[in-house]
């Protein structure tokens, strides 16, 4: 009787261990070396699905089937560091509100999409980075006198559902009339025809819109950022190994010149010098 029980416990334990080895991070990514998460997927399948923005010039912009911008270059650096060639990246367009669900559901392996690291999001997913620090700002008509968020009382401001800038307007500037869409580019015609007084999101995104040929001379970024938006790379919450690996890849990119090259080929074309990535500030990949 006793022997039987021990054997049964042993069998149950073996089964549990076996299941853990197969399941693990739950994304089916496990390689011959037994690695799981994005490291396992990259090793085993040599491909990755990466969520990016499609309508943010300089950062993540889709033209036909091609995606380009700083976030895209960062994603390529990360994929390469994981052993995945550029041609084996499947780009998936994300909007601000579906980034966490896409990661949680395994629709994407990684998200590189002007994605602010914060504690609320860390409840659901993990973040490597930051690889860039943006700040919330306002885009207004070139002749507007609006000088900052304090001036938004009673004014109409356009932003995006599920974004940190929209949330900050709701919490810190409740007298502003907030209009929300699923992506920032939908706000542009409204600013142009005067239906909204301002667009708010990260300065680096707004600068990209202001620089587009079709809006030349029409808009200006107010230029007084009122938050810190550290851009991270999102991945599954339990994929600590993957997160640490991505941080290692970012660290290497900061020292081998590939980070600077990514900037120079995209946002840096405006003449703005590449920022320094402070690699002492990379996340610890733990939970909050
Ligand atoms: N960085 C902010 C965020 O993650 C705004 C940009 C965006 O919506 O992608 O919410």
XYZ file of C-alpha atoms and ligand atoms in Angstrom:
298
model
C 0.000 0.000 0.000
C 2.721 2.400 1.081
C 4.897 1.508 -1.900
C 2.008 2.113 -4.205
C 1.398 5.569 -2.758
C 5.037 6.559 -3.177
C 4.962 5.337 -6.745
C 1.783 7.258 -7.413
C 3.260 10.447 -5.963
C 6.399 9.949 -8.048
C 4.322 9.413 -11.176
C 2.249 12.523 -10.462
C 5.413 14.547 -9.864
C 6.962 13.348 -13.116
C 3.772 14.270 -14.955
C 3.690 17.708 -13.348
C 7.330 18.356 -14.217
C 6.738 17.148 -17.744
C 3.789 19.478 -18.138
C 5.755 22.383 -16.727
C 8.531 21.739 -19.224
C 6.067 21.751 -22.126
C 3.844 24.571 -20.955
C 5.944 27.056 -19.114
C 5.477 30.473 -20.540
C 2.475 29.278 -22.420
C 3.472 30.543 -25.833
C 4.616 27.254 -27.253
C 8.135 28.583 -27.483
C 10.485 25.863 -26.364
C 13.643 24.804 -28.106
C 15.896 21.762 -28.152
C 17.947 23.429 -25.415
C 14.783 23.550 -23.306
C 14.606 27.347 -23.328
C 11.105 28.788 -23.118
C 9.504 32.144 -23.827
C 10.910 34.319 -26.602
C 14.393 32.807 -26.271
C 12.929 29.331 -26.842
C 10.721 30.481 -29.697
C 13.600 32.264 -31.429
C 15.882 29.236 -30.997
C 13.297 26.672 -32.000
C 11.348 28.410 -34.757
C 13.831 31.078 -35.872
C 10.995 33.560 -36.180
C 9.168 36.122 -34.071
C 5.959 38.107 -34.261
C 6.546 41.706 -33.214
C 3.814 44.244 -32.513
C 4.546 47.759 -33.777
C 2.720 50.981 -34.613
C 1.864 51.629 -38.245
C 0.986 55.340 -38.325
C 3.751 57.089 -36.384
C 6.292 58.603 -38.822
C 9.909 58.222 -37.699
C 8.928 55.618 -35.110
C 6.693 52.981 -36.651
C 5.192 53.667 -40.050
C 3.729 51.182 -42.500
C 3.966 51.866 -46.217
C 2.578 48.949 -48.209
C 3.947 45.880 -46.492
C 7.037 47.714 -45.265
C 7.433 49.045 -41.742
C 10.039 51.661 -40.877
C 11.130 53.890 -38.029
C 13.154 53.900 -34.836
C 10.960 51.320 -33.075
C 11.256 49.060 -36.111
C 15.077 49.347 -36.030
C 15.095 48.583 -32.291
C 12.885 45.544 -32.943
C 15.298 44.354 -35.647
C 18.251 44.715 -33.249
C 16.409 42.668 -30.617
C 15.383 39.985 -33.114
C 18.958 39.729 -34.406
C 20.262 39.389 -30.862
C 17.821 36.549 -30.348
C 19.083 34.865 -33.534
C 16.145 35.794 -35.793
C 16.847 37.272 -39.215
C 15.028 40.383 -40.349
C 13.129 38.444 -43.011
C 11.740 36.109 -40.362
C 10.091 38.849 -38.356
C 6.339 38.989 -38.795
C 5.242 42.577 -38.162
C 1.851 42.984 -36.563
C 0.170 46.381 -36.324
C -0.890 47.265 -32.803
C -2.741 50.261 -31.421
C -2.212 51.584 -27.906
C -5.131 49.714 -26.331
C -4.398 46.225 -27.641
C -0.729 45.941 -26.683
C -1.181 44.190 -23.312
C -3.910 41.814 -24.610
C -1.816 40.964 -27.697
C 1.095 40.008 -25.433
C -1.062 38.152 -22.911
C -2.900 36.181 -25.604
C 0.279 35.347 -27.545
C -0.864 37.247 -30.671
C 2.621 38.785 -30.614
C 5.883 37.718 -28.985
C 7.157 41.240 -28.387
C 5.831 44.779 -28.599
C 8.050 47.687 -29.668
C 5.523 50.487 -30.078
C 6.213 53.781 -28.241
C 5.263 51.721 -25.196
C 5.623 53.464 -21.838
C 6.825 51.285 -18.968
C 4.579 51.739 -15.953
C 3.420 49.788 -12.909
C -0.154 49.381 -14.094
C 1.005 47.650 -17.282
C 3.594 45.645 -15.336
C 0.711 43.907 -13.544
C -0.069 42.232 -16.866
C 3.186 42.042 -18.818
C 6.950 42.383 -18.458
C 9.117 45.185 -19.845
C 12.707 45.269 -21.013
C 14.257 48.696 -21.557
C 13.863 51.615 -21.457
C 15.624 52.282 -24.752
C 14.319 55.873 -25.040
C 12.693 58.500 -22.808
C 9.914 60.608 -24.345
C 7.647 63.167 -22.664
C 3.987 64.071 -23.090
C 3.449 67.273 -25.046
C 0.867 69.073 -27.174
C 0.581 69.546 -30.918
C -1.315 72.699 -31.879
C -1.884 74.856 -34.948
C 1.134 76.981 -35.858
C -0.686 80.192 -34.814
C -2.109 78.796 -31.546
C -1.357 80.570 -28.260
C -1.831 77.412 -26.198
C 1.362 77.168 -24.144
C 0.878 74.052 -22.045
C -1.624 71.654 -20.483
C -2.798 74.308 -17.975
C -4.348 76.131 -20.907
C -6.539 73.164 -21.837
C -9.468 74.064 -19.528
C -12.612 74.064 -21.644
C -10.587 73.226 -24.748
C -10.877 70.066 -26.831
C -7.899 67.752 -26.905
C -7.526 64.627 -28.993
C -5.680 61.493 -27.905
C -5.818 57.705 -27.943
C -7.701 55.155 -25.852
C -5.467 53.076 -23.596
C -2.559 55.515 -23.786
C -0.789 57.139 -20.842
C -1.289 60.691 -22.261
C -5.085 60.234 -22.431
C -5.119 58.941 -18.855
C -3.028 61.865 -17.644
C -5.459 64.371 -19.205
C -8.346 62.640 -17.432
C -6.613 62.581 -14.054
C -4.614 65.836 -14.035
C -6.533 68.119 -16.425
C -10.174 67.060 -15.967
C -11.521 70.347 -17.323
C -10.135 69.563 -20.754
C -12.592 67.949 -23.159
C -10.898 64.733 -24.198
C -11.737 63.067 -27.482
C -10.267 59.592 -27.957
C -9.590 57.469 -31.031
C -7.679 54.235 -31.519
C -4.668 55.918 -33.127
C -3.161 59.402 -33.133
C -3.212 59.889 -36.895
C -7.028 60.081 -36.677
C -6.634 63.285 -34.648
C -4.668 65.092 -37.377
C -7.536 66.079 -39.712
C -9.493 67.295 -36.677
C -6.661 69.591 -35.642
C -6.267 70.779 -39.201
C -9.927 71.753 -39.580
C -10.204 73.229 -36.094
C -12.489 70.601 -34.541
C -9.966 70.057 -31.753
C -7.607 72.590 -30.162
C -4.714 70.215 -29.554
C -3.458 66.664 -29.879
C -1.628 65.153 -26.969
C 0.836 62.287 -26.822
C 4.609 61.850 -26.618
C 6.715 64.692 -28.041
C 8.606 62.354 -30.349
C 5.369 61.136 -31.970
C 4.009 64.681 -32.353
C 7.277 65.882 -33.905
C 6.944 63.142 -36.533
C 3.470 64.362 -37.524
C 4.500 68.020 -37.571
C 7.359 67.162 -39.939
C 5.154 65.402 -42.512
C 5.109 67.160 -45.885
C 1.340 67.490 -45.976
C 1.346 69.434 -42.690
C 4.416 71.578 -43.402
C 4.104 74.892 -41.542
C 0.616 74.057 -40.213
C 1.347 72.627 -36.767
C 3.851 73.107 -33.945
C 4.824 71.036 -30.923
C 4.432 73.243 -27.833
C 7.774 71.929 -26.558
C 7.145 71.786 -22.824
C 6.963 68.081 -21.982
C 4.947 67.394 -18.827
C 5.688 63.722 -18.113
C 8.357 61.095 -18.527
C 7.527 58.261 -20.895
C 10.233 55.597 -20.782
C 9.844 53.339 -23.823
C 10.065 49.632 -23.078
C 9.819 46.388 -24.967
C 6.805 44.411 -23.833
C 6.757 40.662 -23.446
C 4.968 38.010 -21.376
C 4.912 38.682 -17.657
C 6.498 35.355 -16.699
C 9.253 35.534 -19.340
C 11.968 36.885 -17.052
C 14.693 35.095 -19.029
C 13.503 36.685 -22.263
C 13.335 40.108 -20.641
C 16.875 39.811 -19.280
C 18.115 38.679 -22.676
C 16.492 41.698 -24.365
C 18.111 43.994 -21.809
C 21.486 42.385 -22.576
C 20.876 42.960 -26.289
C 20.022 46.632 -25.643
C 23.154 47.035 -23.541
C 25.274 45.622 -26.358
C 23.514 47.884 -28.893
C 24.344 50.930 -26.784
C 28.043 50.115 -26.844
C 28.546 48.645 -30.326
C 27.053 51.586 -32.222
C 23.920 49.831 -33.486
C 21.627 51.886 -31.227
C 23.077 55.116 -32.619
C 22.828 53.761 -36.163
C 19.128 52.934 -35.566
C 18.527 56.534 -34.490
C 20.574 58.092 -37.275
C 18.698 56.094 -39.924
C 15.286 57.200 -38.636
C 14.477 59.994 -36.166
C 18.016 61.333 -36.428
C 17.387 62.337 -40.052
C 15.807 65.514 -38.691
C 19.277 66.484 -37.475
C 18.640 65.628 -33.823
C 21.637 63.870 -32.263
C 21.188 60.322 -30.994
C 20.308 60.132 -27.301
C 22.499 58.219 -24.866
C 20.804 55.078 -23.612
C 21.328 54.942 -19.838
C 21.915 51.213 -19.441
C 22.102 51.522 -15.653
C 18.343 52.214 -15.734
C 17.304 49.003 -17.514
C 14.438 47.186 -15.761
C 15.106 44.318 -13.366
C 12.551 42.231 -15.308
C 10.788 41.371 -12.081
C 7.176 41.922 -11.206
C 6.047 45.173 -9.557
N 3.970 56.239 -24.688
C 2.572 56.374 -24.460
C 1.887 55.052 -24.193
O 2.514 54.054 -24.200
C 1.891 57.101 -25.603
C 2.200 56.573 -26.949
C 1.301 55.444 -27.385
O 0.088 55.489 -27.117
O 1.823 54.527 -28.009
O 0.716 54.979 -23.945
